[in-house]
Each structure stands twice: as structure tokens, then as C-alpha cells.
Amino acid sequence: MSCEHHANDAAARRVIGEALDQTLFVEAGAGTGKTSALVDRFVALVRGGTEIDRIAAVTFTEKAAAELRERVRGALEQAQGEADVSPRIAAALESLDRAQISTIHSFAQTLLRAFSAQAGVDPDFEVQDPVSTERRRQERWRLYLESLDGNRAAEEAIDRVLTLGLLTGEIERLAGDLSHRPTMAELLAANPLSASEPSWPDVGRLRADVESVTSGAPEGDHLSGRLNGLLSVLQALERSGDGEREATLAAGANALANGYKGNASKWGGKDRKAAALEIAERVSGELNGVLAGLRAAALAALLPLVVEFVSREERVRAREGSLTFDDLIVRVREVLRDNDGAREAFRERFAALL
Ligand SMILES: Nc1ncnc2c1ncn2[C@@H]1O[C@H](COP(=O)(O)OP(=O)(O)OP(=O)(O)O)[C@@H](O)[C@H]1O
Ligand SMILES: [Mg+2]
């Protein structure tokens, strides 16, 4: 870290240490002095008369929280001799072990216990460790799928995305991802995605286009292979009934993804090859567009089932008083957003949040 670097952001550092009544967002790279700046601000608050009990400092890991506490201790010890403020510094040092310097999850847990009544959670709630959260979610997802047995609409929605090429593990991962983003699940519950079904092109016309170049296609050329692959998919689509078309298209997905460009000398010239390539690109483009549209529509139809799982699980955990790390954050956010009393008490309790 060069001195010049520091000269450049000296003003920003001063604001962090002095503008104590302002809310700041500080973004800086690794090792640039973020923690030092936070410690400076902490000590400045103490100097200014804020009791250490009313300062909360949050970090992401236990290790960082422990480091922060020790750095605050070091900075307070250095400030100990300062004439006008030394009783404040001494009092802060005395209370430092009790200070709210913690991970964000631990802070959320403290708040949620304090506001459990307002948040509607059991004050003696337990916090699941992340490994059992994951295990439990997998188990509950399996039970949820079983509970959908015999639910025609649900079974059809699941079968459809599987037919279109999504794997069961991927659906489960979607459930996991949404469980980690309860806000997103909430949004999706309120505003379900809608994707309209794509319209199918005239398959006979596409087949005729491809045939117009496959008849004279050179043997052993990659572009010829690509066109033949497309032709097989189109012929299979023509033979398929309405109910089978999308499964047929999904089964041909590999042929649609083929990107071979062909060899002009084999095609007897650039122009002939270019014409053939243009048809291959256009036909695979149209079919890929249909496949993507079908997948989007199928996922949009599946999503409410996953969202239902996520919100149902959240209610079960609240009822059982067994919360995940994500719940801690979400529940605290909700109670502070929705409950005036909790928000007021929070403001009373903390003068500064770092
Ligand atoms: N204004 C400054 N001038 C010179 N050196 C500084 C300054 N601020 C911090 N440092 C030094 O830079 C190093 C990194 O500081 P610090 O740990 O505060 O950075 P950080 O941004 O929190 O790092 P990390 O990304 O690892 O958390 C420390 O050795 C610290 O003493
Ligand atoms: Mg740091």
C-alpha cells in the first residue's frame, strides 16, 4: 500500500472518522484499511460520549468479529492517555467484552430474541447449524414431492420440465436456492412469473429448406452432418403428434446445439457453403427458440410448487422454533420494517451501527 494511495483517500478516511451522525457506505479493496477506518469510527464515537453498549459493529465471520474486538481494544488502549476523554475510554475498555461486536447472524439472533413477541417467534428458538439445515431441507423436499403424488397438475408440471431436459437434482437445487433467498420466494409468491407458450414454426417448410441443401451436401463434412441431424429432428417432429412434439424436440437438443460451419472446398465453393450454413443457422435458431420458450413456460408453471415448498417450510420452522441462518436475517428485517415498537426500541438501544 503506497503513501500516495492514502493521500488520495485521506478525505474519505476523515469523513469516516468525523462525520459520526451520517450513514456511510464504504467500499474498498482488500487490505486498504476498511477495518482500521471502522475502528477509528468506533473510538471516535466513544470519545464523543456514546456508551459502548449502544454501539453495534457487525462483520461476516466469527474470526473477523474477534479480530475487530481486539483491534478496538488496542485503539482504546492507545487513546487511554487523552486528557479530556479518558474516563469515557476507561469505561469503554471495562465494558468491551460485553460490547455488541459480532457476526451479522449473531447480531440478528440477539435482536430476534429481544423482539420475539413482535416477530411472532418462540423466544427460546434454536438456530439450526447449516449442515443440518441442508440435510433437513433435502429430506423435507423428498416428502414434499411424495405429498404431490396424485396431484395431477403438479405431476404434469414436474414431468414437463423433466421431459424438456431439466434434471430432478436441478429442481431440488432451485428449491435450495430459493430457500436461501426468501425475499425472492416472497416476491414470486406475490407476482408469479408468467411465460406464454411459444408458437411452433411450420415444420414442413423447415424440412423442405433443409432438404434443399442436403441433397447435394458433401459426404463427411461437418456441416453436412449438422444438416442431417436437423433433418432427422424435423422428420421426427413431423411424425410426432401434438402431445409428443416437445419431448421430440428436447430429445433432439444436441442436434440443435451443433455449431459446425462447414468447409467451402468440400461444398464446391464459398457461396454454396454459405447458403447451406445460412439454412442450418436459421433452422436451428428457430427450433432453439421454441425449445427455450417451452422451457421457460414449463419452469414458470413449476415455480409456484417450489415457492409453496419454501414458504411452507418457513412457517413450519417458525412454528417449531427452529430457525435457519437465513431466517434470522429475514425475520429481523421484517420485524424492524413492520413493527413500530420494535423499531423504536432498536433506536433506543443502539446509537450507532457499524
Ligand atoms: N491510513 C492508513 N495509512 C497507512 N496504513 C494503514 C492505514 N489504514 C490501515 N493501514 C494499514 O493497512 C493494513 C490493512 O488495514 P486493515 O486491516 O484495516 O484493512 P482492511 O481493508 O480491513 O483489510 P481486509 O480486506 O483484509 O479486511 C494494516 O496493516 C493497517 O495498519
Ligand atoms: Mg478488515
Coordinates of C-alpha atoms and ligand atoms in Angstrom, one line a residue:
M1 CA 0.0 0.0 0.0
S2 CA 1.7 3.2 -1.1
C3 CA 1.6 6.6 0.7
E4 CA 0.2 8.2 -2.4
H5 CA -2.8 5.9 -2.2
H6 CA -3.5 7.1 1.3
A7 CA -3.1 10.7 0.3
N8 CA -5.7 10.2 -2.3
D9 CA -8.4 9.0 0.1
A10 CA -7.4 10.9 3.2
A11 CA -10.6 13.0 2.8
A12 CA -12.7 9.8 2.7
R13 CA -10.9 8.5 5.8
R14 CA -11.5 11.8 7.6
V15 CA -15.3 11.6 6.9
I16 CA -15.5 8.1 8.3
G17 CA -13.7 9.2 11.5
E18 CA -15.6 12.5 11.9
A19 CA -19.0 12.5 10.3
L20 CA -20.4 10.4 13.1
D21 CA -24.1 11.4 12.6
Q22 CA -24.0 10.4 8.9
T23 CA -24.8 7.0 7.5
L24 CA -22.0 5.9 5.2
F25 CA -21.4 3.1 2.8
V26 CA -17.7 2.4 2.5
E27 CA -16.4 0.2 -0.3
A28 CA -12.7 -0.5 -0.7
G29 CA -10.4 -3.4 -1.8
A30 CA -8.7 -6.0 0.4
G31 CA -6.2 -4.6 2.8
T32 CA -6.9 -1.0 2.1
G33 CA -7.8 -0.1 5.7
K34 CA -11.6 -0.7 6.0
T35 CA -11.2 -2.3 9.4
S36 CA -8.9 0.5 10.5
A37 CA -11.4 3.1 9.4
L38 CA -14.2 1.2 11.2
V39 CA -12.1 1.1 14.4
D40 CA -11.3 4.8 14.1
R41 CA -15.0 5.5 13.9
F42 CA -15.8 3.3 16.8
V43 CA -13.2 5.1 19.0
A44 CA -14.4 8.5 17.8
L45 CA -17.9 7.6 18.9
V46 CA -16.6 6.6 22.4
R47 CA -14.6 9.8 22.6
G48 CA -17.8 11.7 21.7
G49 CA -19.6 10.2 24.6
T50 CA -21.5 7.3 23.1
E51 CA -21.6 4.4 25.6
I52 CA -20.0 1.3 24.2
D53 CA -23.2 -0.7 24.9
R54 CA -25.0 1.5 22.4
I55 CA -22.6 0.7 19.6
A56 CA -23.1 -2.4 17.4
A57 CA -20.4 -3.5 15.0
V58 CA -21.1 -6.4 12.6
T59 CA -18.9 -8.5 10.4
F60 CA -19.4 -11.7 8.5
T61 CA -17.2 -14.2 10.3
E62 CA -16.5 -15.1 13.9
K63 CA -12.8 -14.7 13.2
A64 CA -13.3 -11.1 11.8
A65 CA -15.5 -10.3 14.8
A66 CA -12.8 -11.5 17.3
E67 CA -10.2 -9.5 15.3
L68 CA -12.3 -6.4 15.4
R69 CA -12.9 -6.6 19.1
E70 CA -9.1 -6.9 19.7
R71 CA -8.4 -4.0 17.3
V72 CA -10.9 -1.8 19.1
R73 CA -9.3 -2.8 22.4
G74 CA -5.8 -1.8 21.0
A75 CA -7.1 1.5 19.7
L76 CA -8.9 2.3 23.0
E77 CA -5.8 1.5 24.9
Q78 CA -3.8 3.9 22.7
A79 CA -6.4 6.6 23.4
Q80 CA -6.3 6.0 27.1
G81 CA -4.0 8.9 27.9
E82 CA -6.1 11.5 26.2
A83 CA -6.9 14.1 28.8
D84 CA -10.5 15.2 28.3
V85 CA -11.9 11.8 27.4
S86 CA -10.0 9.4 29.5
P87 CA -13.0 8.4 31.8
R88 CA -15.0 7.5 28.7
I89 CA -12.2 5.5 27.2
A90 CA -11.7 3.7 30.5
A91 CA -15.4 2.9 30.9
A92 CA -15.4 1.6 27.3
L93 CA -12.4 -0.7 27.9
E94 CA -14.1 -2.0 31.0
S95 CA -17.3 -2.9 29.1
L96 CA -15.6 -4.0 25.9
D97 CA -16.1 -7.8 26.4
R98 CA -19.8 -7.2 26.5
A99 CA -19.9 -4.9 23.5
Q100 CA -22.1 -5.9 20.6
I101 CA -19.3 -6.8 18.2
S102 CA -20.3 -9.9 16.3
T103 CA -21.3 -11.6 13.1
I104 CA -24.4 -10.3 11.4
H105 CA -26.2 -13.6 12.2
S106 CA -25.3 -13.4 15.9
F107 CA -26.5 -9.8 15.9
A108 CA -29.7 -10.8 14.2
Q109 CA -30.2 -13.6 16.8
T110 CA -29.8 -11.1 19.7
L111 CA -32.3 -8.8 18.2
L112 CA -34.8 -11.5 17.4
R113 CA -34.7 -12.8 20.9
A114 CA -35.3 -9.3 22.1
F115 CA -38.2 -8.7 19.7
S116 CA -39.5 -12.3 19.6
A117 CA -43.1 -11.3 20.7
Q118 CA -43.3 -8.6 18.0
A119 CA -41.8 -11.0 15.4
G120 CA -44.1 -13.9 16.4
V121 CA -41.3 -16.4 17.1
D122 CA -40.8 -18.5 20.2
P123 CA -38.3 -16.6 22.4
D124 CA -36.5 -19.8 23.0
F125 CA -36.0 -20.6 19.4
E126 CA -33.0 -22.6 18.4
V127 CA -30.7 -21.9 15.5
Q128 CA -30.0 -24.8 13.1
D129 CA -26.5 -25.4 12.1
P130 CA -26.1 -25.0 8.3
V131 CA -25.3 -28.7 7.7
S132 CA -28.5 -29.9 9.4
T133 CA -30.5 -27.1 7.6
E134 CA -29.3 -28.6 4.3
R135 CA -30.0 -32.2 5.3
R136 CA -33.4 -31.3 6.7
R137 CA -34.3 -29.4 3.5
Q138 CA -33.4 -32.4 1.3
E139 CA -35.5 -34.7 3.5
R140 CA -38.4 -32.3 3.5
W141 CA -38.2 -31.8 -0.2
R142 CA -38.4 -35.5 -0.8
L143 CA -41.5 -35.6 1.5
Y144 CA -43.0 -32.7 -0.3
L145 CA -42.6 -34.4 -3.7
E146 CA -44.2 -37.5 -2.2
S147 CA -47.1 -35.4 -0.9
L148 CA -47.7 -34.2 -4.5
D149 CA -48.3 -37.8 -5.6
G150 CA -51.7 -38.0 -7.2
N151 CA -51.9 -34.2 -7.7
R152 CA -52.4 -34.2 -11.5
A153 CA -51.4 -30.6 -12.2
A154 CA -48.3 -30.8 -10.1
E155 CA -47.2 -34.1 -11.6
E156 CA -47.7 -32.8 -15.1
A157 CA -45.7 -29.6 -14.3
I158 CA -42.8 -31.7 -13.0
D159 CA -42.9 -34.2 -15.8
R160 CA -42.9 -31.5 -18.3
V161 CA -39.7 -29.8 -17.1
L162 CA -38.0 -33.2 -16.8
T163 CA -39.1 -34.0 -20.4
L164 CA -37.7 -30.7 -21.5
G165 CA -34.3 -31.5 -20.2
L166 CA -34.1 -30.3 -16.6
L167 CA -32.9 -32.9 -14.1
T168 CA -34.5 -33.7 -10.7
G169 CA -31.4 -32.6 -9.0
E170 CA -31.7 -29.2 -10.7
I171 CA -35.2 -28.8 -9.5
E172 CA -34.1 -29.6 -6.0
R173 CA -31.3 -27.1 -6.3
L174 CA -33.8 -24.5 -7.3
A175 CA -35.7 -25.2 -4.1
G176 CA -32.4 -24.9 -2.2
D177 CA -31.5 -21.6 -3.9
L178 CA -34.9 -20.1 -3.2
S179 CA -34.8 -21.3 0.4
H180 CA -31.6 -19.1 0.7
R181 CA -33.5 -16.2 -0.9
P182 CA -36.7 -16.0 1.0
T183 CA -37.3 -12.5 -0.2
M184 CA -37.2 -13.7 -3.8
A185 CA -39.6 -16.5 -2.9
E186 CA -42.0 -14.0 -1.3
L187 CA -41.8 -11.8 -4.5
L188 CA -42.5 -14.8 -6.7
A189 CA -45.4 -15.8 -4.5
A190 CA -46.9 -12.3 -4.9
N191 CA -46.1 -12.0 -8.6
P192 CA -46.0 -15.4 -10.2
L193 CA -43.9 -15.5 -13.4
S194 CA -45.9 -15.9 -16.5
A195 CA -44.4 -17.1 -19.7
S196 CA -46.6 -17.7 -22.7
E197 CA -46.2 -20.8 -24.8
P198 CA -44.1 -20.3 -27.9
S199 CA -45.7 -20.8 -31.3
W200 CA -44.4 -23.6 -33.4
P201 CA -42.9 -22.8 -36.9
D202 CA -44.2 -24.7 -39.9
V203 CA -42.1 -27.8 -39.6
G204 CA -42.8 -29.0 -43.1
R205 CA -41.4 -25.7 -44.5
L206 CA -38.2 -26.0 -42.4
R207 CA -37.8 -29.6 -43.6
A208 CA -38.1 -28.5 -47.2
D209 CA -35.5 -25.8 -46.6
V210 CA -33.0 -28.2 -45.1
E211 CA -33.7 -30.8 -47.9
S212 CA -33.0 -28.1 -50.5
V213 CA -29.3 -28.2 -49.4
T214 CA -28.8 -31.8 -48.0
S215 CA -29.5 -33.4 -51.4
G216 CA -26.2 -32.0 -52.8
A217 CA -24.3 -32.0 -49.5
P218 CA -20.7 -33.4 -49.5
E219 CA -20.1 -36.6 -47.6
G220 CA -18.0 -36.4 -44.4
D221 CA -18.4 -32.6 -44.0
H222 CA -19.3 -31.4 -40.5
L223 CA -21.9 -29.0 -41.9
S224 CA -23.5 -31.9 -43.8
G225 CA -23.6 -33.8 -40.6
R226 CA -25.2 -30.9 -38.9
L227 CA -27.9 -30.5 -41.6
N228 CA -28.6 -34.2 -41.5
G229 CA -29.1 -34.0 -37.7
L230 CA -31.5 -31.2 -38.2
L231 CA -33.3 -33.1 -40.9
S232 CA -33.8 -36.1 -38.5
V233 CA -35.2 -33.8 -35.8
L234 CA -37.6 -32.2 -38.3
Q235 CA -38.8 -35.6 -39.7
A236 CA -39.3 -36.9 -36.1
L237 CA -41.3 -33.7 -35.4
E238 CA -43.5 -34.3 -38.4
R239 CA -44.2 -37.8 -37.3
S240 CA -45.0 -36.7 -33.7
G241 CA -48.5 -36.0 -32.5
D242 CA -49.2 -32.7 -30.7
G243 CA -48.7 -34.4 -27.3
E244 CA -45.2 -35.7 -28.2
R245 CA -43.7 -32.8 -30.1
E246 CA -41.9 -31.1 -27.2
A247 CA -40.4 -34.4 -26.0
T248 CA -39.2 -35.0 -29.6
L249 CA -37.7 -31.5 -29.8
A250 CA -36.0 -31.9 -26.4
A251 CA -34.6 -35.2 -27.4
G252 CA -33.0 -33.5 -30.5
A253 CA -31.4 -30.7 -28.5
N254 CA -27.9 -32.0 -29.3
A255 CA -28.5 -31.6 -33.0
L256 CA -29.8 -28.1 -32.4
A257 CA -26.7 -27.1 -30.4
N258 CA -24.3 -28.3 -33.2
G259 CA -22.4 -25.3 -34.5
Y260 CA -20.3 -26.7 -37.3
K261 CA -19.7 -24.2 -40.0
G262 CA -18.5 -26.5 -42.9
N263 CA -15.7 -26.5 -45.3
A264 CA -16.1 -24.4 -48.5
S265 CA -13.8 -26.6 -50.6
K266 CA -15.9 -29.7 -49.9
W267 CA -19.1 -27.8 -50.7
G268 CA -17.7 -26.7 -54.1
G269 CA -17.3 -23.1 -53.3
K270 CA -17.9 -20.4 -50.7
D271 CA -21.3 -19.4 -51.9
R272 CA -22.8 -22.9 -51.8
K273 CA -21.4 -23.5 -48.4
A274 CA -22.6 -20.1 -47.2
A275 CA -26.2 -20.8 -48.4
A276 CA -26.2 -24.2 -46.6
L277 CA -24.8 -22.7 -43.5
E278 CA -27.4 -19.9 -43.6
I279 CA -30.2 -22.5 -43.6
A280 CA -28.6 -24.6 -40.8
E281 CA -28.3 -21.5 -38.6
R282 CA -31.8 -20.3 -39.3
V283 CA -33.4 -23.7 -38.7
S284 CA -31.5 -24.4 -35.6
G285 CA -32.1 -20.9 -34.4
E286 CA -35.9 -21.2 -34.8
L287 CA -36.0 -24.6 -33.1
N288 CA -33.8 -23.5 -30.3
G289 CA -36.1 -20.5 -29.8
V290 CA -39.1 -22.8 -29.5
L291 CA -37.2 -25.1 -27.1
A292 CA -36.2 -22.1 -24.9
G293 CA -39.7 -20.8 -24.9
L294 CA -41.1 -24.2 -23.9
R295 CA -38.6 -24.5 -21.1
A296 CA -39.4 -21.0 -19.8
A297 CA -43.1 -21.8 -19.9
A298 CA -42.6 -25.1 -18.1
L299 CA -40.4 -23.5 -15.4
A300 CA -42.9 -20.8 -14.9
A301 CA -45.6 -23.4 -14.3
L302 CA -43.3 -25.4 -11.9
L303 CA -42.1 -22.4 -9.9
P304 CA -45.2 -22.0 -7.8
L305 CA -44.8 -25.5 -6.5
V306 CA -41.2 -24.7 -5.4
V307 CA -42.3 -21.3 -3.9
E308 CA -45.0 -23.1 -2.0
F309 CA -42.5 -25.5 -0.5
V310 CA -40.2 -22.7 0.5
S311 CA -42.9 -20.7 2.3
R312 CA -44.5 -23.7 3.8
E313 CA -41.1 -24.7 5.3
E314 CA -40.6 -21.2 6.6
R315 CA -43.9 -21.4 8.5
V316 CA -43.1 -24.9 9.9
R317 CA -39.7 -23.6 11.2
A318 CA -41.3 -20.6 12.8
R319 CA -43.9 -22.8 14.5
E320 CA -41.3 -25.2 15.7
G321 CA -39.0 -22.5 16.9
S322 CA -36.1 -23.9 14.8
L323 CA -34.7 -21.2 12.6
T324 CA -32.1 -21.2 9.9
F325 CA -29.4 -18.6 9.4
D326 CA -31.4 -17.1 6.6
D327 CA -34.5 -16.9 8.8
L328 CA -32.6 -14.9 11.4
I329 CA -31.8 -12.1 8.9
V330 CA -35.2 -12.2 7.2
R331 CA -37.2 -12.2 10.4
V332 CA -35.2 -9.3 11.9
R333 CA -35.6 -7.3 8.8
E334 CA -39.4 -8.0 8.8
V335 CA -39.9 -7.0 12.4
L336 CA -37.8 -3.8 12.1
R337 CA -39.7 -2.9 8.9
D338 CA -43.2 -3.8 10.1
N339 CA -43.3 -3.2 13.8
D340 CA -43.0 0.4 15.0
G341 CA -42.5 -0.7 18.6
A342 CA -39.5 -2.9 17.7
R343 CA -38.0 -0.2 15.5
E344 CA -38.4 2.4 18.3
A345 CA -36.8 0.0 20.9
F346 CA -34.0 -0.7 18.4
R347 CA -33.3 3.1 18.1
E348 CA -33.3 3.4 21.8
R349 CA -30.9 0.5 22.3
F350 CA -28.4 1.4 19.6
A351 CA -26.9 4.8 18.8
A352 CA -24.6 3.6 16.1
L353 CA -24.4 0.6 13.8
L354 CA -21.0 -0.1 12.2
Ligands
LIG1 N1 -4.5 5.2 6.7 C1 -3.6 4.3 6.7 N2 -2.3 4.5 6.4 C2 -1.4 3.6 6.5 N3 -1.6 2.3 6.7 C3 -2.9 1.9 7.0 C4 -3.9 2.9 7.0 N4 -5.1 2.3 7.3 C5 -4.7 1.0 7.5 N5 -3.4 0.8 7.3 C6 -2.7 -0.5 7.5 O1 -3.1 -1.3 6.4 C7 -3.2 -2.7 6.8 C8 -4.6 -3.2 6.4 O2 -5.6 -2.5 7.2 P1 -7.0 -3.1 7.5 O3 -6.8 -4.4 8.2 O4 -7.7 -2.0 8.3 O5 -7.5 -3.3 6.1 P2 -8.9 -4.0 5.6 O6 -9.4 -3.2 4.4 O7 -9.8 -4.2 6.7 O8 -8.3 -5.4 5.2 P3 -9.1 -6.7 4.9 O9 -9.6 -6.6 3.5 O10 -8.1 -7.8 5.0 O11 -10.2 -6.8 5.9 C9 -2.9 -2.7 8.3 O12 -1.6 -3.1 8.5 C10 -3.1 -1.2 8.7 O13 -2.3 -0.9 9.8
MG2 MG -10.8 -5.9 7.5

